[in-house]
PDB file of C-alpha atoms and ligand atoms in Angstrom:
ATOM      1  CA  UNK A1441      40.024  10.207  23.544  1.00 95.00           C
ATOM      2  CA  UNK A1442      43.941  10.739  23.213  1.00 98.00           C
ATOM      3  CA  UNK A1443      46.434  11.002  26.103  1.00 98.00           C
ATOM      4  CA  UNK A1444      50.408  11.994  26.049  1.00 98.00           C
ATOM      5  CA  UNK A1445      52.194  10.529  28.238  1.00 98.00           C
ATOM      6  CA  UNK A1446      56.133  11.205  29.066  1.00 98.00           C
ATOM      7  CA  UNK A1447      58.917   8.462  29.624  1.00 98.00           C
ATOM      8  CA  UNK A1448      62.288   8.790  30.929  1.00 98.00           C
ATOM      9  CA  UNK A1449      64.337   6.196  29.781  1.00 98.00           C
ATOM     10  CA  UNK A1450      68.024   5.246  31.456  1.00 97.00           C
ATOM     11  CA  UNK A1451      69.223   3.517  29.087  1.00 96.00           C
ATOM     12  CA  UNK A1452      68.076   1.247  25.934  1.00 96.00           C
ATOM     13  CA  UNK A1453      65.496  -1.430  26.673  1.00 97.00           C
ATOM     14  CA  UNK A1454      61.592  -2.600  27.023  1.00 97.00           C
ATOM     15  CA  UNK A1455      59.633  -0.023  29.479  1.00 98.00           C
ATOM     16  CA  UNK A1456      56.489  -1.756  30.643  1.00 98.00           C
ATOM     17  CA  UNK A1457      53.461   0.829  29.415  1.00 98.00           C
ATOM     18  CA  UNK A1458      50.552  -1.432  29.666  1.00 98.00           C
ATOM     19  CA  UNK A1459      48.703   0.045  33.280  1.00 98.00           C
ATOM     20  CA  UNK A1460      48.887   3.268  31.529  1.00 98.00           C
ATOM     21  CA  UNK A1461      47.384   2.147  28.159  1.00 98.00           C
ATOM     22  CA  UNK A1462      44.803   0.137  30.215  1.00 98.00           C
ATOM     23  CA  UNK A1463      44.286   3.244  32.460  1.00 98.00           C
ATOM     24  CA  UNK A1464      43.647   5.327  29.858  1.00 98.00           C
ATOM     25  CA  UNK A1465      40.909   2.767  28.330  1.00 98.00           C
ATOM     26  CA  UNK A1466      38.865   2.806  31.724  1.00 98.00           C
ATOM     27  CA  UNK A1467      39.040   7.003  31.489  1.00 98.00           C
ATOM     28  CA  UNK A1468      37.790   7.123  28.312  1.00 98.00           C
ATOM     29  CA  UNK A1469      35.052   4.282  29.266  1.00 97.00           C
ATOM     30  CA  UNK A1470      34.946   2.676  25.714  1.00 98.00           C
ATOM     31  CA  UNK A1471      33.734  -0.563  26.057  1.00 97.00           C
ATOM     32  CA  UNK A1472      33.978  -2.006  22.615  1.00 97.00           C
ATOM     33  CA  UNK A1473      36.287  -0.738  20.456  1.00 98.00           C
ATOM     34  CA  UNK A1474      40.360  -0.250  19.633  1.00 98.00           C
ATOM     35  CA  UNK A1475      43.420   1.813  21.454  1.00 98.00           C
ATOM     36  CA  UNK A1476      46.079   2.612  19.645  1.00 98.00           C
ATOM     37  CA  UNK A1477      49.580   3.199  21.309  1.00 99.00           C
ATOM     38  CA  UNK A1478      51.848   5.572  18.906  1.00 98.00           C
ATOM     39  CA  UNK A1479      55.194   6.431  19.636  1.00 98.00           C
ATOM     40  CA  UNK A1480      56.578   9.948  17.929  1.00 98.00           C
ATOM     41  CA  UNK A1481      60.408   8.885  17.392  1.00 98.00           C
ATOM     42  CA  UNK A1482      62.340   7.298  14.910  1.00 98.00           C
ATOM     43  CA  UNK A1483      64.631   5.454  17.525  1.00 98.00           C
ATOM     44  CA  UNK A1484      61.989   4.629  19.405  1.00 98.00           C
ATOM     45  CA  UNK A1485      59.113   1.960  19.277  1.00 98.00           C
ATOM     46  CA  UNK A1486      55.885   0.074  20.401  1.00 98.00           C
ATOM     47  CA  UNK A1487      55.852  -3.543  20.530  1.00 98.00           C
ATOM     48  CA  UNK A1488      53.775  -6.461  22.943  1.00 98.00           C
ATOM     49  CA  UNK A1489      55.704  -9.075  24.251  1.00 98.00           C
ATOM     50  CA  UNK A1490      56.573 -11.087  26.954  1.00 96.00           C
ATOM     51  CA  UNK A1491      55.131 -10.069  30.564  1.00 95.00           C
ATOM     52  CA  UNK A1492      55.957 -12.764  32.735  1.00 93.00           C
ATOM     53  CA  UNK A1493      59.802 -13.771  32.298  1.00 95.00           C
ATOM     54  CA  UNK A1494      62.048 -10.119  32.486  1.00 92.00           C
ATOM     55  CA  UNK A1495      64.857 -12.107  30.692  1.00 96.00           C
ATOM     56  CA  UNK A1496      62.725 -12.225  27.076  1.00 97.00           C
ATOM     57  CA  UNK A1497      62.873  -8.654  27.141  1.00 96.00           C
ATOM     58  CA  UNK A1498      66.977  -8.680  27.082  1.00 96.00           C
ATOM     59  CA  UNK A1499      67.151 -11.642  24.684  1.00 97.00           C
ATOM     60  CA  UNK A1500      64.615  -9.237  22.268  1.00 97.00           C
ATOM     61  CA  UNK A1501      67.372  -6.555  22.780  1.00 97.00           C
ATOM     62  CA  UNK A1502      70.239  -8.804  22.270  1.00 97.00           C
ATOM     63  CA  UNK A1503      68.419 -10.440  18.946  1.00 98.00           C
ATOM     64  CA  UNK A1504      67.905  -7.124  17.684  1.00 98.00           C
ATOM     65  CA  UNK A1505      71.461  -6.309  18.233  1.00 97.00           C
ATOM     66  CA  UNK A1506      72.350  -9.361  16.884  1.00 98.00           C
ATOM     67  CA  UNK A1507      69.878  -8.595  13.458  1.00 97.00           C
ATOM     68  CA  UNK A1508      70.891  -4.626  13.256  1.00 97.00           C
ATOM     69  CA  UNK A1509      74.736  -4.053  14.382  1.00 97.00           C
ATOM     70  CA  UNK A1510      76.255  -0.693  14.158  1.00 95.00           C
ATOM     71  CA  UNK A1511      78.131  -0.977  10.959  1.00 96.00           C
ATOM     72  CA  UNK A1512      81.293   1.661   9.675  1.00 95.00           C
ATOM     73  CA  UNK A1513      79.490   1.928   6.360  1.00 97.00           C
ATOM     74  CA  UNK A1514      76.367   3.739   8.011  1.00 97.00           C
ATOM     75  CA  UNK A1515      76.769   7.501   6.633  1.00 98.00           C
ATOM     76  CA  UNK A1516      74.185   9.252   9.107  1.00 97.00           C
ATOM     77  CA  UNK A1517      76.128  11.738  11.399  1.00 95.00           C
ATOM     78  CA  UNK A1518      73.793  11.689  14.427  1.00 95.00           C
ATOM     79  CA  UNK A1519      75.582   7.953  14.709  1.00 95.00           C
ATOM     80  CA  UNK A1520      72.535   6.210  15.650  1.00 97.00           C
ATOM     81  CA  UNK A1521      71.359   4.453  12.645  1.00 98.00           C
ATOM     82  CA  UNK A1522      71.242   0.641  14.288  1.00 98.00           C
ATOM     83  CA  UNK A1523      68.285   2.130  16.649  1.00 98.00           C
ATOM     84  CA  UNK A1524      66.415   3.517  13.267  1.00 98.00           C
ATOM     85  CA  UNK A1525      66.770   0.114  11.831  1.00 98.00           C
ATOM     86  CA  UNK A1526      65.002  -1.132  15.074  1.00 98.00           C
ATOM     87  CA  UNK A1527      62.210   1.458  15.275  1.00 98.00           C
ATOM     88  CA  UNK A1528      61.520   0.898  11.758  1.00 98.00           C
ATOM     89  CA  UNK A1529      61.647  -3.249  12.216  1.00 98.00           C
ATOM     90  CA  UNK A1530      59.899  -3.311  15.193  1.00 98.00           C
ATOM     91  CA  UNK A1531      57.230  -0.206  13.932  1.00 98.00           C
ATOM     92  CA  UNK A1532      56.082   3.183  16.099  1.00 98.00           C
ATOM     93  CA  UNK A1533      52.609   1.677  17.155  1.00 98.00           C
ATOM     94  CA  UNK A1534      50.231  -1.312  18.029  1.00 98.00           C
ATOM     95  CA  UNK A1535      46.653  -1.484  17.622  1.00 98.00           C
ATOM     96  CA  UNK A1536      44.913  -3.829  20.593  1.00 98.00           C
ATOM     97  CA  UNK A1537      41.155  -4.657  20.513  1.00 98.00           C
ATOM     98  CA  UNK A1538      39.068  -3.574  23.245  1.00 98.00           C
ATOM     99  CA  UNK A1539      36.130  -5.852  24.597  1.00 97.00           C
ATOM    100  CA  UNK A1540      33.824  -5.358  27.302  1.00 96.00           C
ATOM    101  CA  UNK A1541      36.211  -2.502  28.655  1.00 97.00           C
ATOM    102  CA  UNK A1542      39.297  -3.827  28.853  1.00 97.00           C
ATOM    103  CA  UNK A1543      42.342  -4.312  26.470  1.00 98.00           C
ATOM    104  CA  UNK A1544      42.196  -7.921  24.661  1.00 98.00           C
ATOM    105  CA  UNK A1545      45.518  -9.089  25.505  1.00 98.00           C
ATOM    106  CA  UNK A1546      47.063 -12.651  26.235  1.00 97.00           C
ATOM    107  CA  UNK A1547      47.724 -13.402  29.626  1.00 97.00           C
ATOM    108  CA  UNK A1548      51.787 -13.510  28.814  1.00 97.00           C
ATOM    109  CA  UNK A1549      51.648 -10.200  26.590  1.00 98.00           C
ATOM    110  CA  UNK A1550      52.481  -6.901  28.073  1.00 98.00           C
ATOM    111  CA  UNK A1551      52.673  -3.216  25.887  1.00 98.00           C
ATOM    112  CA  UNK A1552      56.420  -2.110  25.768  1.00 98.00           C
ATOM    113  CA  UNK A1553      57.501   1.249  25.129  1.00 98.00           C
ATOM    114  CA  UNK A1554      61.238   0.040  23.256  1.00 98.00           C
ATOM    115  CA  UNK A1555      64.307   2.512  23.508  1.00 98.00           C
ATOM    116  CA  UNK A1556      66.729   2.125  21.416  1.00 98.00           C
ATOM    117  CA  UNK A1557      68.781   4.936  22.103  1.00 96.00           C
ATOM    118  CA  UNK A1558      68.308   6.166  25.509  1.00 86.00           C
ATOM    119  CA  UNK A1559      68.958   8.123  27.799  1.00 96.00           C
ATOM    120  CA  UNK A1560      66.165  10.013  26.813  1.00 97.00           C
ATOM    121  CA  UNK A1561      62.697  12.254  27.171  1.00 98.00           C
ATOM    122  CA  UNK A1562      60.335  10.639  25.623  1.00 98.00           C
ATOM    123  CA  UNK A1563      56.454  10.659  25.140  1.00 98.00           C
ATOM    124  CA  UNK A1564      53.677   8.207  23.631  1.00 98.00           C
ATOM    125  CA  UNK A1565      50.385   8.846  23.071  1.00 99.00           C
ATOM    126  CA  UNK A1566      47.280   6.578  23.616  1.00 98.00           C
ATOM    127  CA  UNK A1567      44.142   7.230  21.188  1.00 98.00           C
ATOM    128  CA  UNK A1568      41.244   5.190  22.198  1.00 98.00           C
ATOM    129  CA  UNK A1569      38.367   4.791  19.675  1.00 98.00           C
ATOM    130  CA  UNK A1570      35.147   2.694  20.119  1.00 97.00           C
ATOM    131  CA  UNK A1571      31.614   2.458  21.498  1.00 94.00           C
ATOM    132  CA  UNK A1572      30.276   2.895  25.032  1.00 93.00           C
ATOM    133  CA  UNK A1573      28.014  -0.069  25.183  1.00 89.00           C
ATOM    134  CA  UNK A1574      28.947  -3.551  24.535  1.00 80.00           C
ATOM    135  CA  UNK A1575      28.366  -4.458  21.297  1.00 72.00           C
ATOM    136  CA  UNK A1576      27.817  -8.629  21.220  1.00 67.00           C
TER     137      UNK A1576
HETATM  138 ZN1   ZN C2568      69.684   9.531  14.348  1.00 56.13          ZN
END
């Protein structure tokens, strides 16, 4: 099963996708088995983090700031190229296990759609993949 879904970010940032990923694993009733979240931008990403404490998810953006400033000796016109740094750091997708129908995640780990140059329309796409029995 794969589902597209849209985003529309405000600004740059960490936009909580996981009831949507986990949504999308109940539809597709897989009960053993993988979903892959894929974002389709290059300044753009997919990353699982923090749920609990909203503050991790600035210090992320402020370490990543911190790791990737915008520099005068980037040549690419669109002006942009710290948030390509980022999508390529932090990568376009995660892979989380599923078991006995639901996604395998910590208790403190959420699925984070990550902006890095918003404003913007954007969309990612869930594929789940698996079996729809329980496999022990
Ligand atoms: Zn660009």
């Amino acid at each position: 099963m794969l589902k597209e879904f849209t985003l529309k970010t405000d600004q740059e940032g960490l936009y909580n996708i996981t009831a949507r990923v986990g949504e999308t694993v109940r539809e597709s009733g897989v009960k053993d088995g993988i979903a892959v979240v894929w974002c389709p931008h290059t300044t753009g990403g997919i990353t699982v983090n923090e749920n609990a404490d909203d503050s991790v998810r600035g210090d992320l953006l402020l370490g990543l700031d911190r790791a990737f400033p915008d520099r005068p000796e980037f040549r690419h016109a669109e002006g942009n190229s710290a948030a390509h740094l980022k999508s390529s750091c932090v990568g376009v997708n995660q892979t989380i296990i599923i078991e006995k129908g639901k996604l395998l995640l910590g208790t403190w780990q959420g699925i984070y759609f990550c902006e890095f140059d918003g404003p913007r329309q954007r969309k990612f796409f869930v594929k789940v993949m698996g079996g729809l029995k329980h496999e022990s």
